[in-house]
XYZ file of C-alpha atoms in Angstrom:
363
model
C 96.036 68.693 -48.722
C 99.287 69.614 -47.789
C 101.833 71.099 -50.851
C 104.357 67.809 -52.156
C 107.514 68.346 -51.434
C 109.392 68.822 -54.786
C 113.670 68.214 -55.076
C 114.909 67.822 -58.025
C 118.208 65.538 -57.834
C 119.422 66.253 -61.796
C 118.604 65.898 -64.969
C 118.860 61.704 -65.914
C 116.493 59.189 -65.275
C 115.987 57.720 -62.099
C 115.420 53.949 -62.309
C 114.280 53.283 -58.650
C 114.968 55.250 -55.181
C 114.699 53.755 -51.740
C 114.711 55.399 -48.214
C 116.518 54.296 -45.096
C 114.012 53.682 -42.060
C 114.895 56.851 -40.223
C 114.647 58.846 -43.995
C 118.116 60.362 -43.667
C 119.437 58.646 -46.520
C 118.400 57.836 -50.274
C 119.406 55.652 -52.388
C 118.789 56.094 -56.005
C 119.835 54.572 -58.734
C 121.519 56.528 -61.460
C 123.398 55.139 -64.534
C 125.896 52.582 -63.988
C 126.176 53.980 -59.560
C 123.911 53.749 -56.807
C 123.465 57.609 -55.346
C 123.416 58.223 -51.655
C 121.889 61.653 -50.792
C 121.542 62.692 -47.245
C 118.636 65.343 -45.721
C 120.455 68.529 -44.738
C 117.768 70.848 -44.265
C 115.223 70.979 -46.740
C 117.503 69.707 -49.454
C 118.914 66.469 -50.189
C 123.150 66.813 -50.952
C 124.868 63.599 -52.139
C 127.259 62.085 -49.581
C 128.804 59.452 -51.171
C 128.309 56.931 -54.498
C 128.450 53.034 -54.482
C 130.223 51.711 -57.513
C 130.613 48.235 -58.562
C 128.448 47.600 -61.557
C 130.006 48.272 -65.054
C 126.366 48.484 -66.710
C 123.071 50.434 -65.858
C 121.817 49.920 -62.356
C 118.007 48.750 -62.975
C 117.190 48.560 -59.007
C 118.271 49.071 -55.449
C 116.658 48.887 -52.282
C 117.305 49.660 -48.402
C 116.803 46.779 -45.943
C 115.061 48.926 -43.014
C 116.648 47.010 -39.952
C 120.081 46.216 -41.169
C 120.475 48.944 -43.169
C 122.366 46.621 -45.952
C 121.855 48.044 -49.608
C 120.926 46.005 -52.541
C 121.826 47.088 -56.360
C 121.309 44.844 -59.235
C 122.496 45.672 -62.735
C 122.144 44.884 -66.279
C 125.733 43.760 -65.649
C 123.886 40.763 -64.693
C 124.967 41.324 -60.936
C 123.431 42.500 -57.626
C 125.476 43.555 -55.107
C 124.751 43.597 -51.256
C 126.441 46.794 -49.523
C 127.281 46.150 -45.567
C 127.716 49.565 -43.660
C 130.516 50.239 -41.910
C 132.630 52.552 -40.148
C 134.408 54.126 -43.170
C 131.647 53.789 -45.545
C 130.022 50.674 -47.221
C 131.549 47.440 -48.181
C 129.801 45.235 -51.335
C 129.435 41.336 -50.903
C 129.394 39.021 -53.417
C 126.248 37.874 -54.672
C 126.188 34.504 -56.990
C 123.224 35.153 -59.221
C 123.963 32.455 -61.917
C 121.952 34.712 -64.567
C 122.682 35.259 -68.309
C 120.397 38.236 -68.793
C 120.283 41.178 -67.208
C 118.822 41.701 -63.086
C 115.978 44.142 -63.840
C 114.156 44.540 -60.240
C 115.315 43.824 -56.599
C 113.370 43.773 -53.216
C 114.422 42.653 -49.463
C 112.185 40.317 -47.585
C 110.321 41.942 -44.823
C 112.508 39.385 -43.144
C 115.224 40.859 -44.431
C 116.733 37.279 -44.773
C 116.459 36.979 -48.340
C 115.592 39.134 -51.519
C 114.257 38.665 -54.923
C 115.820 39.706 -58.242
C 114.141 39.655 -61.173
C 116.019 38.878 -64.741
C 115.489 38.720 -68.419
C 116.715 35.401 -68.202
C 112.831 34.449 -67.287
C 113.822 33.413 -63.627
C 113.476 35.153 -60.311
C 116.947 34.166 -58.143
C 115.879 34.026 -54.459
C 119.026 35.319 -52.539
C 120.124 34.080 -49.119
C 123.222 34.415 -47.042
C 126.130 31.976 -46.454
C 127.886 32.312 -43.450
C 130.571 29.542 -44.150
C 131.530 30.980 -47.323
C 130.528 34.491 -46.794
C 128.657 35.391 -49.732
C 124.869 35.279 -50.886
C 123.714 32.293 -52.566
C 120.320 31.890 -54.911
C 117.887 29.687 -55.387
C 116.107 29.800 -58.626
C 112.118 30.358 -59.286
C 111.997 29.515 -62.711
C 108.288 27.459 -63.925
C 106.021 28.650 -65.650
C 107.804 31.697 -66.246
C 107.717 32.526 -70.286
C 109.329 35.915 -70.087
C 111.563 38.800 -68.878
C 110.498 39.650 -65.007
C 109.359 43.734 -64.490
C 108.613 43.780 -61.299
C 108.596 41.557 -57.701
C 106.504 42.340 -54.542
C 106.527 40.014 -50.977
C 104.143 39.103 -48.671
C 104.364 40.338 -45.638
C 105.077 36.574 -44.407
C 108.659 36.481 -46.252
C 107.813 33.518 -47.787
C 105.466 34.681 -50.638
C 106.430 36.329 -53.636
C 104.539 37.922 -56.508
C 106.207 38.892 -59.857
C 104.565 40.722 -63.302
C 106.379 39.651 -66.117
C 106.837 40.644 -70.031
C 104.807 37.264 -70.602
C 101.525 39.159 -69.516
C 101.094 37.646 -66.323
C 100.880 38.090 -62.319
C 102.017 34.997 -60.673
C 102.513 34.321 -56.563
C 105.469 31.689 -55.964
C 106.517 30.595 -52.832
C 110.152 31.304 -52.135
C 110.468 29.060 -48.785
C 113.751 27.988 -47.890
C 114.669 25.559 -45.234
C 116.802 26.514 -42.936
C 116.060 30.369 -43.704
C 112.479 30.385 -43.828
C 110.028 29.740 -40.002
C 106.977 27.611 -41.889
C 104.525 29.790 -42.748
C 100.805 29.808 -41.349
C 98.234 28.463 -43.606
C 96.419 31.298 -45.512
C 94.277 31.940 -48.607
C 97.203 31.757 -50.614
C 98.223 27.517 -49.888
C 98.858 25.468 -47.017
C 101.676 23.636 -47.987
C 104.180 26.086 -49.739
C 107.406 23.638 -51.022
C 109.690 25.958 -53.015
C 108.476 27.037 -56.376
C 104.812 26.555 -55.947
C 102.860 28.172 -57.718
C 100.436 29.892 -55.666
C 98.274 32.183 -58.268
C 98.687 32.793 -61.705
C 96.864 35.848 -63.466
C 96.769 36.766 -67.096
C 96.205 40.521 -68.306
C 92.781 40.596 -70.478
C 94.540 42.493 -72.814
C 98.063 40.421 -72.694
C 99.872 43.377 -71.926
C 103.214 43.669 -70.371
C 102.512 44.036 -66.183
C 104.648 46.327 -64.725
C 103.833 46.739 -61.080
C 102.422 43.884 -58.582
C 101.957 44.925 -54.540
C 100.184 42.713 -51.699
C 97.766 44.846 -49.934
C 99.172 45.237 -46.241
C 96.691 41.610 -44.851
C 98.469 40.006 -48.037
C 95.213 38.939 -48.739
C 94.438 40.330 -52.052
C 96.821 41.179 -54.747
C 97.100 44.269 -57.204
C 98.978 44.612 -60.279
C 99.127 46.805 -63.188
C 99.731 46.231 -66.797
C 100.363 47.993 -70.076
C 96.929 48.300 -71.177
C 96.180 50.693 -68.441
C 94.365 48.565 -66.102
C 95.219 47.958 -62.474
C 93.707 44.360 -61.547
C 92.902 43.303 -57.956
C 92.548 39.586 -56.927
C 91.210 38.096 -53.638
C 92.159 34.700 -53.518
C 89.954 31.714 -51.777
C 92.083 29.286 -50.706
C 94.350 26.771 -51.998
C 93.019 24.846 -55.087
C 89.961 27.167 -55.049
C 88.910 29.613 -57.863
C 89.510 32.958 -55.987
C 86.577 35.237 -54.745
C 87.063 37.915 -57.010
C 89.213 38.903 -59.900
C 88.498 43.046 -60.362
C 89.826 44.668 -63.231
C 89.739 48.413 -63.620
C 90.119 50.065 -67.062
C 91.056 53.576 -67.551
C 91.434 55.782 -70.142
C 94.584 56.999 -68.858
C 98.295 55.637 -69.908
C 99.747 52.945 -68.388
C 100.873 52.959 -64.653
C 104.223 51.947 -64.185
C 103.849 51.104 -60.395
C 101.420 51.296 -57.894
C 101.131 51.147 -53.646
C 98.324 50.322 -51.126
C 97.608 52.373 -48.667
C 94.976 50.074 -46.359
C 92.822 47.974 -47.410
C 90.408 50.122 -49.364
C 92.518 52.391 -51.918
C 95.646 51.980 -54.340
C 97.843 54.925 -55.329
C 99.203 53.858 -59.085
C 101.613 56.677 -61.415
C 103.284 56.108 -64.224
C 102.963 57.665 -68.141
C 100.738 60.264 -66.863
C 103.200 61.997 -65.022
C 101.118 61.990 -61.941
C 99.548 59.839 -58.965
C 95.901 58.607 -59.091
C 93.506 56.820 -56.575
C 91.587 54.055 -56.639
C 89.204 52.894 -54.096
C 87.076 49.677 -53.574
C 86.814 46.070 -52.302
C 86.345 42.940 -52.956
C 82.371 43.673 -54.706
C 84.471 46.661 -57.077
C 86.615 49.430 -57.380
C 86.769 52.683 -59.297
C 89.308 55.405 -59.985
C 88.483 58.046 -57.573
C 90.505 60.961 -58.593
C 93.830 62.749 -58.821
C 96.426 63.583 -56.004
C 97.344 66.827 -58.065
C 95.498 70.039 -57.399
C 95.498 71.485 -60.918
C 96.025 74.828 -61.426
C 98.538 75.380 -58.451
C 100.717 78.713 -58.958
C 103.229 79.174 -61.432
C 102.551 75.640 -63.279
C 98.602 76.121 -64.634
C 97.640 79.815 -64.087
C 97.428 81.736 -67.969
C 99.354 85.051 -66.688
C 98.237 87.933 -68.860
C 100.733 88.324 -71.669
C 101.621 91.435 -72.516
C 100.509 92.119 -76.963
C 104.266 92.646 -77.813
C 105.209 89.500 -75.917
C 102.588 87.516 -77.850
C 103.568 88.553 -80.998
C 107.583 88.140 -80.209
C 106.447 84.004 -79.074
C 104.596 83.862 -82.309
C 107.703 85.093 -84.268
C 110.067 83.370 -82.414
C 108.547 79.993 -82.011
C 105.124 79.859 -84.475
C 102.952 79.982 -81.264
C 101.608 82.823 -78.677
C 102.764 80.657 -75.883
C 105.555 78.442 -74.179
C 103.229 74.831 -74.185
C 106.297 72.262 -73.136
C 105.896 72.932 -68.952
C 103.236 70.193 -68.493
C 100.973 71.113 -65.184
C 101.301 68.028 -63.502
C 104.800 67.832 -60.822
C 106.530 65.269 -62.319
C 107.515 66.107 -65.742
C 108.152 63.029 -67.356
C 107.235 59.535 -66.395
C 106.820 58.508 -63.071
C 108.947 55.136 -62.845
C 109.080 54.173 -59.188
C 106.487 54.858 -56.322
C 107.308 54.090 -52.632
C 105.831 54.316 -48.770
C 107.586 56.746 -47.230
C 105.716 57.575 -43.824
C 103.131 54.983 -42.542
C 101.019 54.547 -39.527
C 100.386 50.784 -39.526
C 98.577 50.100 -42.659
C 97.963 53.680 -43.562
C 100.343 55.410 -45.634
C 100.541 58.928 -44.240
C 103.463 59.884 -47.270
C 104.725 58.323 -50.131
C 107.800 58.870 -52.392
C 107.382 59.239 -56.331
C 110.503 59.594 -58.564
C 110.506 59.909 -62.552
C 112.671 59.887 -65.347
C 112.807 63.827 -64.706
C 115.352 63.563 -62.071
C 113.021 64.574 -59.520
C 111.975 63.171 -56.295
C 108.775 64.029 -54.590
C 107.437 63.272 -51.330
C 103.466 63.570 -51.123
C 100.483 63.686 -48.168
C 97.931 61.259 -48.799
């Protein structure tokens, strides 16, 4: 397997990164801006910033047709930036939240997108032509809790969300007027706005952090705080679905996951690295690392010389410099993304942490 590609962008947190379709631009979002960095060479060099939010930017994400930006904030605002000639121009979006927006995500569609809030709703955002601004529509039972993370079907018109509350839930967002009517699948027939379409609780009642359709958006994966990654197969409206798979680890908790096919999930998160998982619906089972341990310069014990030892020792209590984990990230691994596919296959995938780093794998 190919070496990742490591850049590391500075030293804060990155909350969540996005590509543009051709990868020439990233988006990632860094305090209270969204950071656009553009490929010259081997190196990513900022080009230009997009502020408008006055509190911590918690997500953003690049439509890959229309190239439009979405940001939301704990400002309790998202904001949809049009490019243009001279640079890029933020619309108005009318949440009608009280908390703060935690996680955004355009439609395949690219018609809508979701943001999720603390105020335990999910505002389904559409566009307005006679006024000009983005309006929402409001997902709100039988959520009990602060929303962590959204994920869409690849039909527009379903949308999973992990929440604070301990569960996995798939709504239906249709709008009418917005939305073609969707073909009857596993998932419902008859998808009025705000159905509920599945509804999943942790075994453990922890937190879920991630949720992702597999690319059919036939089965459904999330992950939760207790260090699991579930995956359901549905059977059919009103049915009990085929299979509800849960795989415990004795790793920490993944913060967010990806398919890639049918048959595996790549999840990362306290671990500071990328793990696979492969199955189907009769099981699945962690299958390894993505990491080749030991790679130079992070895991190899170079011979120390006896002075040296005994200068670490005096210096610091200890014959050697321990805080350089061996893994690539350094710290927490917060957002995972797709970055090169080949239909369902992901050739490449993005990774960025609350190191400051970006990485861009082989799978």
């Amino acid at each position: 397997m190919a070496a990742p590609e490591v850049h590391h962008l500075f030293h804060n947190p990155i909350a969540d990164h996005s590509f543009s379709a051709d990868r020439k631009t990233l988006a990632v979002a860094r305090d209270t801006t969204v950071e656009l960095y553009a490929k010259v060479g081997s190196a990513f060099k900022l080009k230009d910033e997009l502020k408008g939010h006055d509190k911590t930017v918690t997500s953003v994400d690049i439509a890959p047709h229309s190239g439009r930006i979405v940001s939301c904030s704990q400002d309790r605002n998202a904001l949809v930036w049009e490019p243009s000639p001279t640079g890029y121009k933020p619309t108005l979006v009318l949440l009608r939240i009280n908390r703060a927006a935690t996680f955004v995500r355009w439609s395949p569609s690219e018609t809508k997108f979701a943001v999720g809030s603390g105020d335990r709703l999910i505002a389904i955002c559409y566009f307005e032509e006679e006024n000009d601004w983005w309006v929402s529509k409001h997902l709100k039972k039988p959520i009990r809790s602060t929303i962590t993370t959204v994920a869409w079907h690849p039909n527009s018109v379903l949308l999973a969300a992990g929440s604070t509350d301990a569960h996995a839930r798939v709504f239906s967002s249709f709008i009418k007027g917005v939305d073609a009517r969707p073909e009857p699948g596993v998932w419902g027939e008859r998808l009025p706005f705000n159905t509920v379409c599945g509804e999943y609780l942790n075994n453990s009642a922890g937190w879920v952090h991630s949720v992702a359709f597999s690319p059919s958006g036939d089965a459904l994966a999330y992950a939760a705080h207790d260090s699991s990654i579930t995956v359901v197969y549905p059977n059919g409206p009103d049915q009990p679905p085929k299979a509800i798979v849960s795989i415990n680890t004795q790793l920490l908790p993944f913060m967010s996951l990806i398919w890639n096919g049918e048959a595996e999930i790549i999840a990362a998160g306290y671990d500071c690295e990328a793990f696979r998982f492969k199955g189907g619906v009769n099981g699945w089972q962690l299958s390894g690392t993505l990491e080749a341990k030991g790679r130079p310069g992070l895991g190899d014990n170079r011979e120390e010389s006896a002075l040296n030892m005994f200068r670490q020792m005096d210096l610091r209590g200890k014959a050697k410099d321990d805080t350089q984990l061996k893994t690539v990230h350094q710290n927490t691994i917060t957002t995972l993304r797709p970055y090169e596919s080949s239909g369902a296959l992901v050739k490449k995938f993005s990774s960025t942490g609350v190191d400051g780093r970006i990485v861009i794998w082989n799978t």
